[in-house]
mmCIF file of C-alpha atoms in Angstrom:
data_model
loop_
_atom_site.group_PDB
_atom_site.id
_atom_site.type_symbol
_atom_site.label_atom_id
_atom_site.label_comp_id
_atom_site.label_asym_id
_atom_site.label_seq_id
_atom_site.Cartn_x
_atom_site.Cartn_y
_atom_site.Cartn_z
ATOM 1 C CA MET A 25 0.328 -0.772 12.098
ATOM 2 C CA GLY A 26 0.317 -0.619 15.906
ATOM 3 C CA ILE A 27 -2.512 -1.482 18.277
ATOM 4 C CA LYS A 28 -3.400 2.171 18.922
ATOM 5 C CA LYS A 29 -3.748 2.899 15.216
ATOM 6 C CA GLU A 30 -5.632 -0.345 14.488
ATOM 7 C CA LEU A 31 -8.070 0.181 17.349
ATOM 8 C CA GLY A 32 -8.554 3.837 16.442
ATOM 9 C CA LEU A 33 -9.287 2.960 12.834
ATOM 10 C CA LYS A 34 -11.768 0.305 13.916
ATOM 11 C CA ILE A 35 -13.553 2.758 16.233
ATOM 12 C CA LYS A 36 -13.762 5.311 13.427
ATOM 13 C CA ARG A 37 -15.126 2.769 10.928
ATOM 14 C CA MET A 38 -17.757 1.572 13.387
ATOM 15 C CA ARG A 39 -18.751 5.142 14.259
ATOM 16 C CA VAL A 40 -19.096 6.110 10.602
ATOM 17 C CA LYS A 41 -21.062 2.933 9.854
ATOM 18 C CA LEU A 42 -23.564 3.978 12.521
ATOM 19 C CA GLY A 43 -23.799 7.427 10.924
ATOM 20 C CA MET A 44 -22.364 9.093 14.003
ATOM 21 C CA THR A 45 -20.103 12.156 13.943
ATOM 22 C CA GLN A 46 -17.079 12.529 16.191
ATOM 23 C CA GLU A 47 -18.967 15.217 18.038
ATOM 24 C CA GLU A 48 -21.942 12.923 18.672
ATOM 25 C CA LEU A 49 -19.808 10.024 19.890
ATOM 26 C CA SER A 50 -17.610 12.225 22.062
ATOM 27 C CA GLU A 51 -20.700 13.705 23.731
ATOM 28 C CA LYS A 52 -22.167 10.253 24.265
ATOM 29 C CA ILE A 53 -19.042 8.950 25.986
ATOM 30 C CA ASN A 54 -18.220 12.203 27.782
ATOM 31 C CA ILE A 55 -14.811 13.023 26.288
ATOM 32 C CA SER A 56 -13.718 15.941 24.127
ATOM 33 C CA GLN A 57 -13.940 15.692 20.361
ATOM 34 C CA ARG A 58 -10.208 16.386 20.222
ATOM 35 C CA THR A 59 -9.500 13.406 22.491
ATOM 36 C CA LEU A 60 -11.692 11.168 20.327
ATOM 37 C CA ALA A 61 -9.920 12.392 17.196
ATOM 38 C CA GLY A 62 -6.610 11.453 18.835
ATOM 39 C CA ILE A 63 -7.933 7.997 19.687
ATOM 40 C CA GLU A 64 -9.184 7.448 16.136
ATOM 41 C CA THR A 65 -5.830 8.456 14.622
ATOM 42 C CA GLY A 66 -3.847 6.358 17.076
ATOM 43 C CA GLU A 67 -2.185 9.345 18.724
ATOM 44 C CA ASN A 68 -3.970 8.762 22.060
ATOM 45 C CA PHE A 69 -4.902 5.559 23.808
ATOM 46 C CA LEU A 70 -8.130 5.227 25.697
ATOM 47 C CA THR A 71 -8.726 4.340 29.326
ATOM 48 C CA ALA A 72 -10.628 1.212 30.315
ATOM 49 C CA GLU A 73 -13.558 3.414 31.331
ATOM 50 C CA THR A 74 -13.627 5.139 27.930
ATOM 51 C CA LEU A 75 -13.300 1.762 26.218
ATOM 52 C CA ASP A 76 -16.401 0.496 28.053
ATOM 53 C CA LYS A 77 -18.328 3.612 27.012
ATOM 54 C CA ILE A 78 -17.234 3.282 23.372
ATOM 55 C CA ILE A 79 -18.268 -0.379 23.259
ATOM 56 C CA GLU A 80 -21.695 0.545 24.590
ATOM 57 C CA ALA A 81 -22.107 3.614 22.345
ATOM 58 C CA LEU A 82 -21.085 1.695 19.216
ATOM 59 C CA LYS A 83 -23.376 -1.214 20.149
ATOM 60 C CA THR A 84 -20.581 -3.729 19.813
ATOM 61 C CA THR A 85 -18.601 -6.267 21.816
ATOM 62 C CA PRO A 86 -14.946 -6.232 22.897
ATOM 63 C CA GLU A 87 -14.298 -9.195 20.579
ATOM 64 C CA GLU A 88 -15.687 -7.379 17.563
ATOM 65 C CA LEU A 89 -13.930 -4.139 18.411
ATOM 66 C CA PHE A 90 -10.527 -5.777 18.854
ATOM 67 C CA ASN A 91 -10.785 -7.936 15.731
ATOM 68 C CA THR A 92 -8.547 -5.845 13.527
ATOM 69 C CA SER A 93 -6.891 -8.560 11.437
ATOM 70 C CA HIS A 94 -8.458 -7.161 8.245
ATOM 71 C CA LEU A 95 -6.856 -3.735 8.782
ATOM 72 C CA LYS A 96 -3.473 -4.820 7.437
ATOM 73 C CA GLU A 97 -1.646 -3.095 4.606
ATOM 74 C CA SER A 98 -2.896 -4.089 1.135
ATOM 75 C CA GLU A 99 0.344 -5.877 0.219
ATOM 76 C CA GLU A 100 0.112 -8.035 3.343
ATOM 77 C CA LEU A 101 -3.553 -8.842 2.704
ATOM 78 C CA ILE A 102 -2.759 -9.895 -0.871
ATOM 79 C CA LYS A 103 0.042 -12.201 0.339
ATOM 80 C CA GLU A 104 -2.244 -13.821 2.912
ATOM 81 C CA ILE A 105 -5.061 -14.256 0.393
ATOM 82 C CA ALA A 106 -2.640 -15.835 -2.095
ATOM 83 C CA ALA A 107 -1.361 -18.222 0.590
ATOM 84 C CA ASP A 108 -4.919 -19.182 1.524
ATOM 85 C CA ILE A 109 -5.810 -19.817 -2.111
ATOM 86 C CA ASP A 110 -2.635 -21.865 -2.542
ATOM 87 C CA SER A 111 -3.675 -24.011 0.447
ATOM 88 C CA ILE A 112 -6.968 -24.958 -1.266
ATOM 89 C CA LYS A 113 -5.644 -25.321 -4.830
ATOM 90 C CA ASN A 114 -6.501 -29.029 -4.884
ATOM 91 C CA ASN A 115 -10.085 -28.526 -3.718
ATOM 92 C CA ARG A 116 -12.119 -27.655 -6.822
ATOM 93 C CA LYS A 117 -15.313 -26.840 -4.880
ATOM 94 C CA LYS A 118 -13.566 -24.374 -2.570
ATOM 95 C CA LEU A 119 -11.767 -22.744 -5.508
ATOM 96 C CA GLU A 120 -15.083 -22.316 -7.330
ATOM 97 C CA ASN A 121 -16.576 -20.654 -4.257
ATOM 98 C CA VAL A 122 -13.614 -18.284 -3.969
ATOM 99 C CA TYR A 123 -13.883 -17.505 -7.692
ATOM 100 C CA LYS A 124 -17.602 -16.718 -7.401
ATOM 101 C CA PHE A 125 -17.015 -14.508 -4.379
ATOM 102 C CA VAL A 126 -14.199 -12.565 -6.000
ATOM 103 C CA LYS A 127 -16.236 -12.050 -9.166
ATOM 104 C CA SER A 128 -19.218 -10.821 -7.161
ATOM 105 C CA VAL A 129 -17.058 -8.351 -5.205
ATOM 106 C CA ALA A 130 -15.318 -7.186 -8.403
ATOM 107 C CA GLY A 131 -18.746 -6.574 -9.963
ATOM 108 C CA GLU A 132 -18.400 -8.948 -12.878
#
């Protein structure tokens, strides 16, 4: 996934989390809804000025907005998780914590 797509997906997720529609955000940052839709799908890239407005409108920071490492494909995430678990396989306490977390997320 490229930077435009990753950033667009992150903007969309943050907007939705705030309960904001594309129309509301586009009005707030003074761009067309069509332009915002293009940014969110990764078809368009935003200007520095629009980026500043989005950061302010979404009540976030550049660091948080550009942290997209969790937006990888599922297969890649699974490989990284497996590698991380393998790296702690000799630490019983850490493994127990991972086990508890996974069980709580899985709803068991």
